[in-house]
PDB file of C-alpha atoms in Angstrom:
ATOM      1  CA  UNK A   1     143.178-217.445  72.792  1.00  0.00           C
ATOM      2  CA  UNK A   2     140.524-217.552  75.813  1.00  0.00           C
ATOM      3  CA  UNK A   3     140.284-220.558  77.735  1.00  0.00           C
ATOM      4  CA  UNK A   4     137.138-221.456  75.750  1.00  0.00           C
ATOM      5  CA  UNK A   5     139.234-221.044  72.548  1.00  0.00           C
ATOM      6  CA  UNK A   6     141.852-223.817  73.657  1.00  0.00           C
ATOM      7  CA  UNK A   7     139.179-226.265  75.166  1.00  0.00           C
ATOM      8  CA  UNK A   8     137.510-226.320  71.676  1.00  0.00           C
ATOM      9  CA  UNK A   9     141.009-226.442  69.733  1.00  0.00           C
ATOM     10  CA  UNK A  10     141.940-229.183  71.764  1.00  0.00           C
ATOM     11  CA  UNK A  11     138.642-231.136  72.116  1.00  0.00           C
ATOM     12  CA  UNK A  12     138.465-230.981  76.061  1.00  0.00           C
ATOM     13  CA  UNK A  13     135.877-229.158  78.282  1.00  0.00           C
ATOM     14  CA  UNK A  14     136.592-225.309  80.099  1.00  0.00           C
ATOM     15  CA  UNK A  15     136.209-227.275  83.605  1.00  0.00           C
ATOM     16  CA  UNK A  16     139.351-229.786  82.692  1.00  0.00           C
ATOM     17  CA  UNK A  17     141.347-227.316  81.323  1.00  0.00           C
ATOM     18  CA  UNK A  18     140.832-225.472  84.642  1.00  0.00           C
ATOM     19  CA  UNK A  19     141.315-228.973  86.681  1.00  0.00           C
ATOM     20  CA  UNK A  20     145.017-229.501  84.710  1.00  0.00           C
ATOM     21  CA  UNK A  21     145.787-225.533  85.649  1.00  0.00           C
ATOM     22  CA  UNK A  22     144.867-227.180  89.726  1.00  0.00           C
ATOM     23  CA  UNK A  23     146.911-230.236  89.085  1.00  0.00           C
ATOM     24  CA  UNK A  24     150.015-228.754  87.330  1.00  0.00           C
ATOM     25  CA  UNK A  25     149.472-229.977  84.167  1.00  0.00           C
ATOM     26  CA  UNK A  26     149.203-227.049  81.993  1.00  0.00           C
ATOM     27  CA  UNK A  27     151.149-224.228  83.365  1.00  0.00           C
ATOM     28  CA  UNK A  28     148.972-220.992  84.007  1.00  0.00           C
ATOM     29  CA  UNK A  29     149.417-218.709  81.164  1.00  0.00           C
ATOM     30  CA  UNK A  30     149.835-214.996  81.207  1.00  0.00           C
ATOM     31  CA  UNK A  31     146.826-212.906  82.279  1.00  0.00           C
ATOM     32  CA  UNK A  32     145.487-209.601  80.853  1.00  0.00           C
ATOM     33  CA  UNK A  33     144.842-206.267  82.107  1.00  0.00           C
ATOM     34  CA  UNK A  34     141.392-207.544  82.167  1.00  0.00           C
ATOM     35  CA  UNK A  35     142.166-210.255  84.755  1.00  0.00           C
ATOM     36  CA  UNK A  36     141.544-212.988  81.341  1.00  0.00           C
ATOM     37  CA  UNK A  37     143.980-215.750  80.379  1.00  0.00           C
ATOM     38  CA  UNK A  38     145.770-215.491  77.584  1.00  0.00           C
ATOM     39  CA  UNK A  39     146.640-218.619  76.093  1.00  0.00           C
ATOM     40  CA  UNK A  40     149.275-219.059  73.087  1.00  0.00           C
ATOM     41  CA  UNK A  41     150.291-222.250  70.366  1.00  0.00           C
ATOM     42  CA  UNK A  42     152.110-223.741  73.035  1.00  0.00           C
ATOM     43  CA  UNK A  43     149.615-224.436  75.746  1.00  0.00           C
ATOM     44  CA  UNK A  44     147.720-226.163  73.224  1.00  0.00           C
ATOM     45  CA  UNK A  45     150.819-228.459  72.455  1.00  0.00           C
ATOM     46  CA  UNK A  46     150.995-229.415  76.109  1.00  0.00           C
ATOM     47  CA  UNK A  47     147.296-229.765  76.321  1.00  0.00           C
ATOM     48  CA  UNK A  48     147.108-231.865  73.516  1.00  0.00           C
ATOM     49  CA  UNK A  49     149.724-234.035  74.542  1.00  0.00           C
ATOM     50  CA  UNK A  50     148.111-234.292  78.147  1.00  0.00           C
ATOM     51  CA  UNK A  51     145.086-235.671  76.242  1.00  0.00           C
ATOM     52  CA  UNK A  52     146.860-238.291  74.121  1.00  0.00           C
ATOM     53  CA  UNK A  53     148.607-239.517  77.036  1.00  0.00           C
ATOM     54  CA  UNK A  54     145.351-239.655  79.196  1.00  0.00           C
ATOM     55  CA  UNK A  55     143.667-241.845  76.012  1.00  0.00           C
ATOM     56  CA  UNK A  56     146.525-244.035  76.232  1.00  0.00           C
ATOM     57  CA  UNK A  57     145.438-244.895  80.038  1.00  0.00           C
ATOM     58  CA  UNK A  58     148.342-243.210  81.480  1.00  0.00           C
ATOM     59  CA  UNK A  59     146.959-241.756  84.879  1.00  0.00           C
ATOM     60  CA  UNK A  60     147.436-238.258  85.361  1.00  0.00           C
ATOM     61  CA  UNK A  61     150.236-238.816  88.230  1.00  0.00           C
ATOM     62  CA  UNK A  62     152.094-240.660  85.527  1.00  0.00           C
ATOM     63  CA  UNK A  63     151.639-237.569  83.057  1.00  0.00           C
ATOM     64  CA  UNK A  64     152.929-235.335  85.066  1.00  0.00           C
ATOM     65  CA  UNK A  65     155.740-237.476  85.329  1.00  0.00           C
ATOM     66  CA  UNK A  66     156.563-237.770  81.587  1.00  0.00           C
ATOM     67  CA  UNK A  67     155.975-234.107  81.252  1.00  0.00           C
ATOM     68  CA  UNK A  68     158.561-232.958  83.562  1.00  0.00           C
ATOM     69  CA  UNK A  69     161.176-233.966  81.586  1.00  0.00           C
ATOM     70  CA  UNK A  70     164.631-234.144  83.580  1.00  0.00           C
ATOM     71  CA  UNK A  71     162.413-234.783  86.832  1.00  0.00           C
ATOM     72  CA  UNK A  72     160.500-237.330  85.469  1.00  0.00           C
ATOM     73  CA  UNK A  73     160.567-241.156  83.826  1.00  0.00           C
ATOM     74  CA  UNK A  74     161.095-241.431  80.634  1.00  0.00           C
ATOM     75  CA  UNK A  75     157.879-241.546  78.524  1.00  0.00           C
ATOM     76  CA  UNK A  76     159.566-245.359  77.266  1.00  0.00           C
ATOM     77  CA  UNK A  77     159.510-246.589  80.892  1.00  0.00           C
ATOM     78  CA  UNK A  78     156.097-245.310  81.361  1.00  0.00           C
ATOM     79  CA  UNK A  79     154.250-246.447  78.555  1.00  0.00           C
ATOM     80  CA  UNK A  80     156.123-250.135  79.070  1.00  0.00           C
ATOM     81  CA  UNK A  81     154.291-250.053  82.071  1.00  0.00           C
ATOM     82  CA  UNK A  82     151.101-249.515  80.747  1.00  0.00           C
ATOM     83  CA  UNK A  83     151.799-251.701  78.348  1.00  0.00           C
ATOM     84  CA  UNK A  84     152.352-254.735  80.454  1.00  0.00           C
ATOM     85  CA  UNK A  85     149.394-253.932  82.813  1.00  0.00           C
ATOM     86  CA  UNK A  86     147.167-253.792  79.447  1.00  0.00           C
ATOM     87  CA  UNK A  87     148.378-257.080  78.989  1.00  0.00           C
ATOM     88  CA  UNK A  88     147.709-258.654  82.461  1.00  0.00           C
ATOM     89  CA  UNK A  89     144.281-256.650  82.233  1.00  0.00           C
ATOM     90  CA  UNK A  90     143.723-258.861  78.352  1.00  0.00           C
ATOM     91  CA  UNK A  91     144.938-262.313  80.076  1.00  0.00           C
ATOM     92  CA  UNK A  92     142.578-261.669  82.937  1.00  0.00           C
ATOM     93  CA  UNK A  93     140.082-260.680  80.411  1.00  0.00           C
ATOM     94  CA  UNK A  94     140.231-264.076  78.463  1.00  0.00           C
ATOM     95  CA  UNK A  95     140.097-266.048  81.499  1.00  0.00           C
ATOM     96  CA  UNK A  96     136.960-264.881  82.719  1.00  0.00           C
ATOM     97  CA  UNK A  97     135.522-265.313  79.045  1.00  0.00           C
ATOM     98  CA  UNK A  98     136.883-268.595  78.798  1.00  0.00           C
ATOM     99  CA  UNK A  99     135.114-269.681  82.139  1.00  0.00           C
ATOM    100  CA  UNK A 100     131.519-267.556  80.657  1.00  0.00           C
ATOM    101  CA  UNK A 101     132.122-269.859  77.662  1.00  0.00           C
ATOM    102  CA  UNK A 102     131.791-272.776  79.593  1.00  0.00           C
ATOM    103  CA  UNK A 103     128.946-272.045  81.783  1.00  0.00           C
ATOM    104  CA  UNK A 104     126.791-270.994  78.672  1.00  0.00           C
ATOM    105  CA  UNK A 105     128.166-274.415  77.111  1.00  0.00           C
ATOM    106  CA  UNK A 106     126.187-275.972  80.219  1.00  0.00           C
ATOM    107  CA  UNK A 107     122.623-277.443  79.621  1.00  0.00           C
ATOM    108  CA  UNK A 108     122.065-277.487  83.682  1.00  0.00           C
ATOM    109  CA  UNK A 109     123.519-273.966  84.496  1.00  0.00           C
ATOM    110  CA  UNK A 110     122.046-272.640  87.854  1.00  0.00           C
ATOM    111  CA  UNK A 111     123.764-270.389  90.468  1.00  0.00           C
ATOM    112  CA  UNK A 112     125.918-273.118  91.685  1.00  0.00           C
ATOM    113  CA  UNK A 113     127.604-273.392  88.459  1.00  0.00           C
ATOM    114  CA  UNK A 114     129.038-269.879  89.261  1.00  0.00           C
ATOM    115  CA  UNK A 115     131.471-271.113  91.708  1.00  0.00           C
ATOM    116  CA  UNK A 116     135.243-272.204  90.554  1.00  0.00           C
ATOM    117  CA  UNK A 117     135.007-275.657  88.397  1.00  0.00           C
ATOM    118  CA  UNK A 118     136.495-277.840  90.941  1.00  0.00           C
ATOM    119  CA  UNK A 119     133.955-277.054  93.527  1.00  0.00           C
ATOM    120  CA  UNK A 120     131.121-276.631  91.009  1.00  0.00           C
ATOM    121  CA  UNK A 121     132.306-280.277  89.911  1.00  0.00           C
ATOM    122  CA  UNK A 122     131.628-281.400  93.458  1.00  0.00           C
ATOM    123  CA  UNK A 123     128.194-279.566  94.295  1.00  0.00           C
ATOM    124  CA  UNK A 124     127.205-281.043  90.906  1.00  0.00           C
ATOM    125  CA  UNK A 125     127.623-284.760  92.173  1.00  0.00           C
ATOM    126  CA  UNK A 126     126.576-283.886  95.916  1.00  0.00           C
ATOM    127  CA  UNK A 127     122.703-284.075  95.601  1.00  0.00           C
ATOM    128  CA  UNK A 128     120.830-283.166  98.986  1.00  0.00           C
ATOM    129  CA  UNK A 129     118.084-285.510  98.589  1.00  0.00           C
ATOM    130  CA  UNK A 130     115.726-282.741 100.123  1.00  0.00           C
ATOM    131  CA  UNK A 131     117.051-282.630 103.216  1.00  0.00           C
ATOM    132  CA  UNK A 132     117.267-278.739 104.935  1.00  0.00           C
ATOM    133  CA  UNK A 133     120.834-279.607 106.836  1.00  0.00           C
ATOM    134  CA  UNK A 134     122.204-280.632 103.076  1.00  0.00           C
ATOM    135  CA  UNK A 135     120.610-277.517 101.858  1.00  0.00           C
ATOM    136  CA  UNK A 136     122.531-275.433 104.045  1.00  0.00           C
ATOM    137  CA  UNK A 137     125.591-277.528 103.503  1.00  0.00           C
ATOM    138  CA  UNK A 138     125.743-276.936 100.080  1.00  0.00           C
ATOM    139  CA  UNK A 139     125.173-273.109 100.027  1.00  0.00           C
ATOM    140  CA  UNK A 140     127.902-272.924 102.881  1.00  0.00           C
ATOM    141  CA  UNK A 141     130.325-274.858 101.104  1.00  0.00           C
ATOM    142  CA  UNK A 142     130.093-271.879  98.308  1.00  0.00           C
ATOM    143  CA  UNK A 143     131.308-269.404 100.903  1.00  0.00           C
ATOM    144  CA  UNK A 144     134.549-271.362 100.733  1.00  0.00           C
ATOM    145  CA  UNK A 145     134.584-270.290  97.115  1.00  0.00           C
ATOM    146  CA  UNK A 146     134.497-266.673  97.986  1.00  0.00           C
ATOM    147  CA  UNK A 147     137.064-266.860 100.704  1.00  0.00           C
ATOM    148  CA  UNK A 148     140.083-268.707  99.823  1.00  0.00           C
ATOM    149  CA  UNK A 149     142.571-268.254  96.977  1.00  0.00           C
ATOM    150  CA  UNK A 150     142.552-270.805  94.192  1.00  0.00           C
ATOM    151  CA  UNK A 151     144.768-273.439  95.510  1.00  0.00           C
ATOM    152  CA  UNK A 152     142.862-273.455  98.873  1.00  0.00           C
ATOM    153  CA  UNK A 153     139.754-274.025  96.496  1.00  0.00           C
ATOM    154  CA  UNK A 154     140.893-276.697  94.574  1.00  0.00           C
ATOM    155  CA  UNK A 155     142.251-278.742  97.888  1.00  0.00           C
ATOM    156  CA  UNK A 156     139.029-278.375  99.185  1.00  0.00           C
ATOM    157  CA  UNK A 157     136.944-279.611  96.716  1.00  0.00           C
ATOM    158  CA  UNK A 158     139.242-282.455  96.262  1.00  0.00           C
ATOM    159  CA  UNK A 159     138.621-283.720  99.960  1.00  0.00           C
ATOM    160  CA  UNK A 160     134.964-283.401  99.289  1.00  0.00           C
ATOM    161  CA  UNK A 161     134.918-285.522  96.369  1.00  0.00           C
ATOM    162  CA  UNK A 162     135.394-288.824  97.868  1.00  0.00           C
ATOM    163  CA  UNK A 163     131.682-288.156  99.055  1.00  0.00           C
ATOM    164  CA  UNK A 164     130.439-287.767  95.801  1.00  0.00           C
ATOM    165  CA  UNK A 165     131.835-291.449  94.660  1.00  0.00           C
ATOM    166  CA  UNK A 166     128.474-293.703  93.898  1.00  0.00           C
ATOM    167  CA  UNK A 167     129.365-296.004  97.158  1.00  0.00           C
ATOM    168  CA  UNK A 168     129.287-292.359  99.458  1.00  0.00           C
ATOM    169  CA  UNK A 169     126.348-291.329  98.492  1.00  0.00           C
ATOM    170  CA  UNK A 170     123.888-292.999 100.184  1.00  0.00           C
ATOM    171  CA  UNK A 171     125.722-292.550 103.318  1.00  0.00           C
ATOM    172  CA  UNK A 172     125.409-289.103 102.520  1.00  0.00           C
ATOM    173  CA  UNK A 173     121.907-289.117 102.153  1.00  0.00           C
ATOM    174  CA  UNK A 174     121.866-290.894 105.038  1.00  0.00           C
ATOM    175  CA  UNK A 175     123.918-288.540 107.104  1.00  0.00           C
ATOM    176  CA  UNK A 176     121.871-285.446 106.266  1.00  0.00           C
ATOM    177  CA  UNK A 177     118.632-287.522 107.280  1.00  0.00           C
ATOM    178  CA  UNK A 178     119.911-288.254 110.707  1.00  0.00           C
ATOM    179  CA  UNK A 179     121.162-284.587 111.149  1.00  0.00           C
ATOM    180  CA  UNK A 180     117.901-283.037 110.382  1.00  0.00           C
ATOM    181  CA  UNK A 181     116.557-285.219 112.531  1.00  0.00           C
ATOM    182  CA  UNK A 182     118.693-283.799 115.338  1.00  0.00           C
ATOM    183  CA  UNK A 183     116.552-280.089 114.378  1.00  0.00           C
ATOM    184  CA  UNK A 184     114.761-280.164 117.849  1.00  0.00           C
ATOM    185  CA  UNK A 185     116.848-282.313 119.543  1.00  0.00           C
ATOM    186  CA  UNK A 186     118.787-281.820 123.025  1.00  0.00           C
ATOM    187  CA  UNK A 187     122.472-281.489 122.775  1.00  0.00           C
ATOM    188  CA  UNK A 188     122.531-284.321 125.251  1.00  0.00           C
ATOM    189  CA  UNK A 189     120.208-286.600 123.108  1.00  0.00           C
ATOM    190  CA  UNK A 190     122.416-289.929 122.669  1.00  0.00           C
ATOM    191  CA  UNK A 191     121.944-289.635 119.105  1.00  0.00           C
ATOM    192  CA  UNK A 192     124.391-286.471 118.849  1.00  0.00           C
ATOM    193  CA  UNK A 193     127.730-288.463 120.294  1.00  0.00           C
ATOM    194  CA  UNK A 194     126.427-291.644 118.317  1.00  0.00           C
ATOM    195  CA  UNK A 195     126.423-289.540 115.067  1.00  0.00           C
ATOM    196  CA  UNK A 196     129.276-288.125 115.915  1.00  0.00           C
ATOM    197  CA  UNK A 197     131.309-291.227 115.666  1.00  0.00           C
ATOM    198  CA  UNK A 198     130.433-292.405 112.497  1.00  0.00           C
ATOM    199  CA  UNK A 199     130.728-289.220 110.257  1.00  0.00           C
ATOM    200  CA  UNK A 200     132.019-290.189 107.012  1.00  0.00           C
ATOM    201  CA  UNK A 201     136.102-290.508 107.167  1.00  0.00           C
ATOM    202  CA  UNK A 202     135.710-287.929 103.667  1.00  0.00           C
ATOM    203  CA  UNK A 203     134.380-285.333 105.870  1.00  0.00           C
ATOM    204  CA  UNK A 204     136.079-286.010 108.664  1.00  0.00           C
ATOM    205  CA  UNK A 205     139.421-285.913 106.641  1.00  0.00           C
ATOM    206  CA  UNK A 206     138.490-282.439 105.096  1.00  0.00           C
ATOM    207  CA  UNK A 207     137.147-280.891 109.222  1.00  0.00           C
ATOM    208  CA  UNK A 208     140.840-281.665 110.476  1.00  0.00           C
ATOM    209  CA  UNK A 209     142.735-280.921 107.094  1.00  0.00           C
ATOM    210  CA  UNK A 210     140.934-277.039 106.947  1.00  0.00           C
ATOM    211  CA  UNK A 211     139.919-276.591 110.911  1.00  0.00           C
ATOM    212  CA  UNK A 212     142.673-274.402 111.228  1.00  0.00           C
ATOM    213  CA  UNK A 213     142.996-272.635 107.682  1.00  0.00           C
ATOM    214  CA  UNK A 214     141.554-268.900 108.130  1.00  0.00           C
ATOM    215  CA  UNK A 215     138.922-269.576 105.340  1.00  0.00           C
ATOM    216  CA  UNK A 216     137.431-272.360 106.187  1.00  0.00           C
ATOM    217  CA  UNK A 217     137.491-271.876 110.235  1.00  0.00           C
ATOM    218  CA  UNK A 218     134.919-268.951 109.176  1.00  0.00           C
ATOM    219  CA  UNK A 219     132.695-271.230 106.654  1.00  0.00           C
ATOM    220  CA  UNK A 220     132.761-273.383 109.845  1.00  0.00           C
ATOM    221  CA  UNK A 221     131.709-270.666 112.163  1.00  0.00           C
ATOM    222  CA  UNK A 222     129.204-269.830 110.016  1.00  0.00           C
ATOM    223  CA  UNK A 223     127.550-273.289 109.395  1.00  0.00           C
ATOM    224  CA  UNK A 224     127.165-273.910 113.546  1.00  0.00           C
ATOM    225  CA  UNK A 225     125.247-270.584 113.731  1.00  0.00           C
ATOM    226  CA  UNK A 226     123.162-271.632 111.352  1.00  0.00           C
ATOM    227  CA  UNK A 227     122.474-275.341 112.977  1.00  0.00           C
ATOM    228  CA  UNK A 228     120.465-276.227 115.850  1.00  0.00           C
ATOM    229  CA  UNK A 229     122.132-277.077 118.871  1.00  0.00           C
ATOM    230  CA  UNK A 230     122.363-280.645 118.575  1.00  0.00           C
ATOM    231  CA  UNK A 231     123.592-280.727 115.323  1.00  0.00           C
ATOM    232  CA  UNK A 232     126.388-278.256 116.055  1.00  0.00           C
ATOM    233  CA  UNK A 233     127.374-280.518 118.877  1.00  0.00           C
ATOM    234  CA  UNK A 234     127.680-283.360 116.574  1.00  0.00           C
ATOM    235  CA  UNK A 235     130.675-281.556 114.894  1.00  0.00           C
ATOM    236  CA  UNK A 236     132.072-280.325 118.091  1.00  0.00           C
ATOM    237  CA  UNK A 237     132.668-283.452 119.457  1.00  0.00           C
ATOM    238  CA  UNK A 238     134.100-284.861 116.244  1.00  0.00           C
ATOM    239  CA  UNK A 239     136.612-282.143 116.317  1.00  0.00           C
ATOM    240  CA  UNK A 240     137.430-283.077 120.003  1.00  0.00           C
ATOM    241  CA  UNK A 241     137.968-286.514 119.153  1.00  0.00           C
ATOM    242  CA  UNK A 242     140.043-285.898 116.142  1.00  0.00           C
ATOM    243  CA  UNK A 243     142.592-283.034 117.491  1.00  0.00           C
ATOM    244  CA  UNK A 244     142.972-285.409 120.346  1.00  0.00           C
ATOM    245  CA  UNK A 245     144.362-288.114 117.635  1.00  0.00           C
ATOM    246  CA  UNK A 246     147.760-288.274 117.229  1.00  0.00           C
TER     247      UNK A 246
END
């Protein structure tokens, strides 16, 4: 048979019948006078088999492996493998249609909702009122969501939701109102230290609970950049006076 021959036999193309010959896969087969290949029955065996493992999702590193015999795994111990990584792949799978389920299940689904559940619970419940410094707060805190692992996540969001209870709120309303009044301000302005002192204990709680987590010390890098001046000084000196507790 000509190489053409054994690709159509077997159902594969000329090119990866070539690319096994590069890779080891299919041992090169005699050549004629004429400089041809001349393939036989049993290349197509091994090519076949090369293809049923490949639809099976073993890679080609781990066919090589099975096909070398004494050298090699046995094709048990591979395909366990593959088996259990199929399975991790299905769980994963499920989980992430599970949490699609729910967000379609939502009347109020917007971008937000996108985030893990616990956080989404508290951006939910933490309305901005309007105000441009809550704006940014609230698209910050879903950076959090991107950078920490799940348990990070979920102890996050429950230190913020002590400023979603109905008695917080308008403290928090209140608090973003005086910080975007701080948008021109001087760092010196008297405001900034006042402000400063009488963040809510919530937020305070979560600054010196995360300060130092990786994760969060960037989402807090992040938000000063974005303030103005004054306003990052607000939360500068709260960290001052809080690392300086004992």
């Amino acid at each position: 048979m000509r190489i053409g021959e054994l690709a159509a036999l077997v159902g594969v193309s000329t090119r990866t019948v070539r690319h096994y010959h590069h890779l080891g896969l299919l041992p090169e087969p005699a050549r004629l006078v004429n400089g041809y290949r001349e393939y036989r029955l049993r290349d197509a065996v091994v090519l076949a088999r090369v293809r049923r493992l490949a639809e099976l999702g073993l890679s080609l590193d781990e066919i090589r492996d099975v096909l070398a015999d004494d050298r090699g795994r046995e094709l048990r111990e591979v395909l366990e493998e593959l088996d259990a990584e199929l399975a991790r792949q299905q769980a994963a799978l499920a989980a992430r249609r599970a949490r699609l389920a729910a967000l379609l299940a939502r009347p109020d689904l917007d971008p937000d909702a996108t985030v893990s559940p616990d956080l989404a619970a508290v951006l939910r419940d933490l309305p901005t009122g309007g105000s441009a410094f809550g704006a940014l707060d609230r698209e910050l805190l879903t950076l959090i969501d991107t950078g920490a692992d799940e348990d990070a996540r979920a102890g996050f969001a429950e230190l913020l939701r002590p400023l979603t209870e109905t008695a917080a709120l308008d403290r928090g309303r209140d608090l973003y109102a005086r910080l975007d009044a701080l948008a021109t301000a001087d760092p010196t302005d008297p405001r900034v230290a006042d402000l400063a002192a009488h963040l809510p204990a919530g937020m305070a709680t979560a600054m010196t609970t995360t300060a130092e987590d990786p994760a969060t010390a960037r989402w807090w890098q992040s938000m000063t950049q974005e303030m103005s001046p004054a306003q990052a000084e607000v939360f500068r000196q709260l960290l001052l006076v809080l690392r300086e507790r004992p």
